[in-house]
Coordinates of C-alpha atoms and ligand atoms in Angstrom, one line a residue:
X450 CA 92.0 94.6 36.4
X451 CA 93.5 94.7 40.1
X452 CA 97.1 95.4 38.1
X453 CA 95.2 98.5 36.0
X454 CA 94.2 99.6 39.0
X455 CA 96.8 99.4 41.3
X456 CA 99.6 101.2 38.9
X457 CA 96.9 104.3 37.8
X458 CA 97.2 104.5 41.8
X459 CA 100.9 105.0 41.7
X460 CA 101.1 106.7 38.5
X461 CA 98.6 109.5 40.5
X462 CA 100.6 109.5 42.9
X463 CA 103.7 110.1 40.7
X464 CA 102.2 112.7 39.2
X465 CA 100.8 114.6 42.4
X466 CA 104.1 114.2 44.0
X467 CA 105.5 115.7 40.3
X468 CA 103.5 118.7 40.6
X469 CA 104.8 119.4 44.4
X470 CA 108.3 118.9 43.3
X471 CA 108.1 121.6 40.4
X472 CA 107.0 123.8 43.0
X473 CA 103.7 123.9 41.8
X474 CA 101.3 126.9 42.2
X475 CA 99.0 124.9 44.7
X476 CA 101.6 125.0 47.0
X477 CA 99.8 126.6 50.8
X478 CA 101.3 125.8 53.7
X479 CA 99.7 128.8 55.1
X480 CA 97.5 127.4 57.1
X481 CA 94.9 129.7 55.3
X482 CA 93.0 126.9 53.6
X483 CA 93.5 128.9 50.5
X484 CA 94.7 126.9 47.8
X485 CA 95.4 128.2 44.0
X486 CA 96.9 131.1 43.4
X487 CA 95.5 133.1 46.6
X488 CA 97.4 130.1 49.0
X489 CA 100.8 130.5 46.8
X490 CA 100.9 134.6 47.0
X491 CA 100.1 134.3 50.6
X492 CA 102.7 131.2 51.2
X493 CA 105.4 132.2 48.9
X494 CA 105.1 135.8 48.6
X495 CA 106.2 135.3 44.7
X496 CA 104.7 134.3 41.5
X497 CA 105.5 133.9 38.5
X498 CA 103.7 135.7 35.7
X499 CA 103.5 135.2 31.5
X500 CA 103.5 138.6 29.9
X501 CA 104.0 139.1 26.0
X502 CA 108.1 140.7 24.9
X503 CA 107.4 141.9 21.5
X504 CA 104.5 144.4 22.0
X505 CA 105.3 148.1 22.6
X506 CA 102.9 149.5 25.2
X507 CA 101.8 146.2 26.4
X508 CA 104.5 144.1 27.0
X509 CA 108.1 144.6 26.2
X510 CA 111.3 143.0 27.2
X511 CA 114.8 145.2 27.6
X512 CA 117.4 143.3 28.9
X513 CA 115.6 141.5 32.0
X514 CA 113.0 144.5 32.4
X515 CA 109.3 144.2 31.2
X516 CA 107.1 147.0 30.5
X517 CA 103.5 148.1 29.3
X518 CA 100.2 148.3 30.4
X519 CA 99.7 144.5 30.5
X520 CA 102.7 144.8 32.9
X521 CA 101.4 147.3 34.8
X522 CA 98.1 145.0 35.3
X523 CA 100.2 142.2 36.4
X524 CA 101.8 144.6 39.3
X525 CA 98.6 145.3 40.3
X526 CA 97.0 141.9 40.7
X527 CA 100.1 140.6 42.6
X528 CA 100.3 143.3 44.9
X529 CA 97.3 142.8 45.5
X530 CA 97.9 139.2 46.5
X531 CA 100.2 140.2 48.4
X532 CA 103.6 140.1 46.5
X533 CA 105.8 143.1 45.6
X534 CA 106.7 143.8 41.7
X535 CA 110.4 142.9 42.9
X536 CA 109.3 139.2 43.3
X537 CA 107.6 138.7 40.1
X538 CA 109.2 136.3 37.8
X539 CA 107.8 137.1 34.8
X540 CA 108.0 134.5 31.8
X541 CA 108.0 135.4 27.9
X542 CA 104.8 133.9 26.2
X543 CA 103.6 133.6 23.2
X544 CA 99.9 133.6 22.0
X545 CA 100.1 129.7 21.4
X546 CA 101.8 128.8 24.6
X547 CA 99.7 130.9 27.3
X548 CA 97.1 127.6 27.8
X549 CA 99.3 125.4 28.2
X550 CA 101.8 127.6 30.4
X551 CA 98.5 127.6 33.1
X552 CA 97.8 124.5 32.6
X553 CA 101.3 122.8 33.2
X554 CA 101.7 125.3 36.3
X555 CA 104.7 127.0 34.1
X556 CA 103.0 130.2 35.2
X557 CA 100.4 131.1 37.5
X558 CA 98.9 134.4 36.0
X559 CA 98.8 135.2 32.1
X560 CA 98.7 139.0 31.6
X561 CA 99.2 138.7 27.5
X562 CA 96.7 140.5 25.6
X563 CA 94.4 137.4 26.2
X564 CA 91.3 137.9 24.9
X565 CA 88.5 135.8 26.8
X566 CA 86.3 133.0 24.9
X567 CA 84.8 130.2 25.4
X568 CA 87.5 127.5 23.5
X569 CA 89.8 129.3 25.7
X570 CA 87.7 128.4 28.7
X571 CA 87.0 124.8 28.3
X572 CA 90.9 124.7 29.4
X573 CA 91.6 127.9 31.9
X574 CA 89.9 130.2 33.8
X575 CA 89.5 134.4 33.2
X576 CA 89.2 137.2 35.6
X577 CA 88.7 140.4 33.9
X578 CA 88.6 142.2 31.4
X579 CA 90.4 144.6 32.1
X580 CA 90.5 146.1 28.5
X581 CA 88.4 145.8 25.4
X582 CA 90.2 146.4 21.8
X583 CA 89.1 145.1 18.2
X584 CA 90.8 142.7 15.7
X585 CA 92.4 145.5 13.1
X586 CA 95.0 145.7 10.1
X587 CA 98.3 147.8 10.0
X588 CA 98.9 148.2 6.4
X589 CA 101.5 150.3 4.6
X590 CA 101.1 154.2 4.8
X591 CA 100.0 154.2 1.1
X592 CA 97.9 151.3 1.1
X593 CA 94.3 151.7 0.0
X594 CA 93.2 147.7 1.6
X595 CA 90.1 149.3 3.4
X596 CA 88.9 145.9 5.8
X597 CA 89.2 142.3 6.0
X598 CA 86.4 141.5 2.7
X599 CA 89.3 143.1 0.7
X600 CA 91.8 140.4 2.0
X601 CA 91.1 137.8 -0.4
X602 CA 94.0 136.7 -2.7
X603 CA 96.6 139.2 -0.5
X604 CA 98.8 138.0 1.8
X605 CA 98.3 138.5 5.6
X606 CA 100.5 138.2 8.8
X607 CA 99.5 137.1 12.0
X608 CA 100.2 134.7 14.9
X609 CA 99.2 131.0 15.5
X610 CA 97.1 130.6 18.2
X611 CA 95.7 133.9 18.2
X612 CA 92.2 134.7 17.7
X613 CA 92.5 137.2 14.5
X614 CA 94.2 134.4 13.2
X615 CA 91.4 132.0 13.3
X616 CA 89.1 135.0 12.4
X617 CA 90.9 135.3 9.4
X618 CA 90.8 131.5 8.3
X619 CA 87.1 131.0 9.3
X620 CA 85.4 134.1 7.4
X621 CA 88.3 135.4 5.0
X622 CA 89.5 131.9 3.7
X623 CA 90.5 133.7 0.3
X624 CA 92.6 135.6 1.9
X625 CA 96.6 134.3 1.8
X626 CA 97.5 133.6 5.8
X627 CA 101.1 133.6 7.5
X628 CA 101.6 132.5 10.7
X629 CA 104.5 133.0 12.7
X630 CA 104.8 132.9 16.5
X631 CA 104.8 136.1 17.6
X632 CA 103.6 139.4 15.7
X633 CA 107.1 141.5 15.9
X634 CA 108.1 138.8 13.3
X635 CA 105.1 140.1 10.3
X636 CA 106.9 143.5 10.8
X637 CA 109.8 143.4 8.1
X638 CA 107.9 141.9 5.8
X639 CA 105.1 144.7 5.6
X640 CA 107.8 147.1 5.5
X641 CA 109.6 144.8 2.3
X642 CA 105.9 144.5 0.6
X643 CA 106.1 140.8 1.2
X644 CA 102.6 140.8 2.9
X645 CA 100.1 143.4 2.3
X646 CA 98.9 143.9 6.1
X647 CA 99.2 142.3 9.9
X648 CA 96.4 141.2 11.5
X649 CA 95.6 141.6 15.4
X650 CA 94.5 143.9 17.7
X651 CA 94.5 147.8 16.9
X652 CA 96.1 148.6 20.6
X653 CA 98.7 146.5 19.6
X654 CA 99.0 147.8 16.2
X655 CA 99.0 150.7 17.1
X656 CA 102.3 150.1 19.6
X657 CA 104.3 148.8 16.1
X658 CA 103.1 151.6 14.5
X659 CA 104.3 154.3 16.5
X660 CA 108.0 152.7 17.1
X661 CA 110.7 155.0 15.9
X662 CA 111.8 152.8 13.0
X663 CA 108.4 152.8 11.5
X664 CA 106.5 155.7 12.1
X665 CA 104.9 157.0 9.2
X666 CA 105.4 154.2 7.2
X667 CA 102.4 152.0 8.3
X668 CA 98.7 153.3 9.2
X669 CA 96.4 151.4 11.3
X670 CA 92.9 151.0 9.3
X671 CA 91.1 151.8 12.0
X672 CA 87.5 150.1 11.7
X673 CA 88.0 147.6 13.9
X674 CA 85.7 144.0 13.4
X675 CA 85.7 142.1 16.2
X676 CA 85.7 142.6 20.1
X677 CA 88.7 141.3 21.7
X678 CA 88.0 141.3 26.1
X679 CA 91.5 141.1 27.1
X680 CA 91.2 138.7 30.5
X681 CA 93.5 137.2 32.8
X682 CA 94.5 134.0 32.5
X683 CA 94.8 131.4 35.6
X684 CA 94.1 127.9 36.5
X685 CA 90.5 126.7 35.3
X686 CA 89.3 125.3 38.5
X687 CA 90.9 128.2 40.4
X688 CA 87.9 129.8 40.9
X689 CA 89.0 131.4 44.3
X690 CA 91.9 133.5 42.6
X691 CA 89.8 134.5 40.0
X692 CA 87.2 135.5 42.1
X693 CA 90.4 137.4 43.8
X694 CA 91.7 138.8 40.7
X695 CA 88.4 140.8 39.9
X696 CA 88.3 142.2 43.1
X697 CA 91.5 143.7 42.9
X698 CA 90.4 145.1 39.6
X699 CA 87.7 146.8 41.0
X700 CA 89.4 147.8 43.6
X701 CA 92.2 149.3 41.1
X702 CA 89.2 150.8 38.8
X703 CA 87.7 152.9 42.1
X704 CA 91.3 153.9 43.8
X705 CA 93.0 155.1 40.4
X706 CA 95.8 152.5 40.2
X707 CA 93.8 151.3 36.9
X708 CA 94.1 154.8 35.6
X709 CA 97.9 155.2 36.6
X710 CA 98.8 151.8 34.5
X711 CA 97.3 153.4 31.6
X712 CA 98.5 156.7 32.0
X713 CA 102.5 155.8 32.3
X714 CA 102.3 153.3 29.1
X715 CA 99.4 153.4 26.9
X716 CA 98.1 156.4 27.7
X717 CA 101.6 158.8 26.4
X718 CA 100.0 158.2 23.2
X719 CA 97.8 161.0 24.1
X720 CA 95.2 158.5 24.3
X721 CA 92.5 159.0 27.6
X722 CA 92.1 156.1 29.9
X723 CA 89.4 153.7 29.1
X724 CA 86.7 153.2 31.9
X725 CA 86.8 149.7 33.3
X726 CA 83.6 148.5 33.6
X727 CA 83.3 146.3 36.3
X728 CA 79.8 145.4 35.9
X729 CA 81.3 143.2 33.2
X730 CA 83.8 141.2 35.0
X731 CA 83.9 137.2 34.3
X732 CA 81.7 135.1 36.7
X733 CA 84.5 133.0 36.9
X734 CA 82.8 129.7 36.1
X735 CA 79.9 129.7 37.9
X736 CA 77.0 129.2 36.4
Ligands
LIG1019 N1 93.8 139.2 21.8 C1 94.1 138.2 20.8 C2 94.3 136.8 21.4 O1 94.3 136.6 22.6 C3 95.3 138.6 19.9 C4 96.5 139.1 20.6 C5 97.4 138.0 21.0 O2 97.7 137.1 20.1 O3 98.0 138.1 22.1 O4 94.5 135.9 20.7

């Protein structure tokens, strides 16, 4: 018994003095008594941020460079904190990866067209949203599949880990689901006719569709059927930087900021800024 105890008392240990080895994203040291992510902006002046590289308009890798609305968010909430876009490291995620990224401290921010629920919860915490879109399909220019009840015995694309993929296997089981890991990859084989649509959101779609490479070959359906409240992602008992994060939304909602984000990536669509509605924002675990 004394044994149990005394090495679940060192392996604690090991694994507190783990964490502050790996740099952690508790790190303070500012004397500020903020701990989280507030402490580590205001400590380090950096952070390190998860943003998706495959999705035009919202996140997009070149080279070393990241851009898209998503990205634009991200700016915003660090310099807010306190840390310039120049010391952002931002990290590639996937949809599968972005919990455990926050929980392992491998981030400290997920900006990744997250879409806040309560599975999602149980493990992190959300500020935001920031953005509401709808699960979609992007289906070949010609196609005539109307919505998801006329899935069944066609093929599908989506992502593991994402929520239109689990939409898809809990109310369209008939339907014939690939999952790969992130959604540039269901792409080529729309545009080959080896699946008959993608599945995720329609802002996202809607970035594939208008690339160069395929415009005009694949329509977005356009009648969306879910609600997807795209949230950021941080620690779950971080309840202080989230509570941080939404203020610097609404802050960026009233000064324009929010509005300049959209306007230089989303919004050269054409497409108007969306209002965001901070009456919504997440109570960020309190109950
Ligand atoms: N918003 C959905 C989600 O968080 C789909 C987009 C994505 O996979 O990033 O799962």
């Amino acid at each position: 018994m004394r044994i149990k105890r005394v090495a679940a008392v060192a392996a604690a240990a090991t694994l507190a003095l783990g964490m502050t080895a790996c740099g952690g994203d508790d790190g303070d040291g500012s004397g500020s008594g903020s701990k989280g992510l507030v402490g580590k902006a205001q400590s380090q002046k950096k952070l390190v941020i998860g943003v998706k590289a495959d999705q035009p308009g919202l996140g997009l890798q070149t080279g070393s460079t990241y851009e898209g609305f998503d990205v634009e968010i991200a700016k915003i909430i660090a310099k807010g904190l306190g840390v310039e876009a120049a010391n952002i490291e931002w990290k590639t995620t996937v949809s599968a990866n972005r919990e455990p990224f926050i929980q392992q401290g491998t981030v400290d921010l997920v900006v990744a067209t997250y879409t806040i629920n309560d599975e999602r919860k149980q493990k992190i915490n959300f500020a935001g949203p920031y953005f509401i879109a709808g699960q979609d399909l992007l289906v070949k220019a010609d196609s005539t599949l109307a919505g998801p009840e006329a899935l069944d015995g066609k093929t599908v694309c989506s992502v593991t880990g994402s929520t239109p993929a689990k939409r898809i296997q809990q109310e369209h089981p008939k339907a014939d689901l690939q999952q790969f890991d992130s959604y540039s990859k269901c792409l080529p084989l729309l545009e080959n006719g080896k699946v008959d649509a993608v599945t995720t959101d329609d802002i996202i779609l809607a970035g594939y569709a208008a690339q160069t490479q395929y415009v005009g070959k694949f329509k977005v359906v356009g009648k969306p059927f879910s609600s997807e409240p795209y949230g950021i992602g941080l620690k779950k008992d971080d309840k202080e930087g989230c509570e941080k994060v939404n203020e610097i939304l609404k802050a960026a909602a009233s000064d324009g900021t929010y509005k300049t984000a959209w306007d230089s990536t989303l919004g050269k669509s054409g497409k108007a800024a969306p209002e965001l509605d901070t009456t919504k924002l997440t109570n960020c675990g309190s109950v």
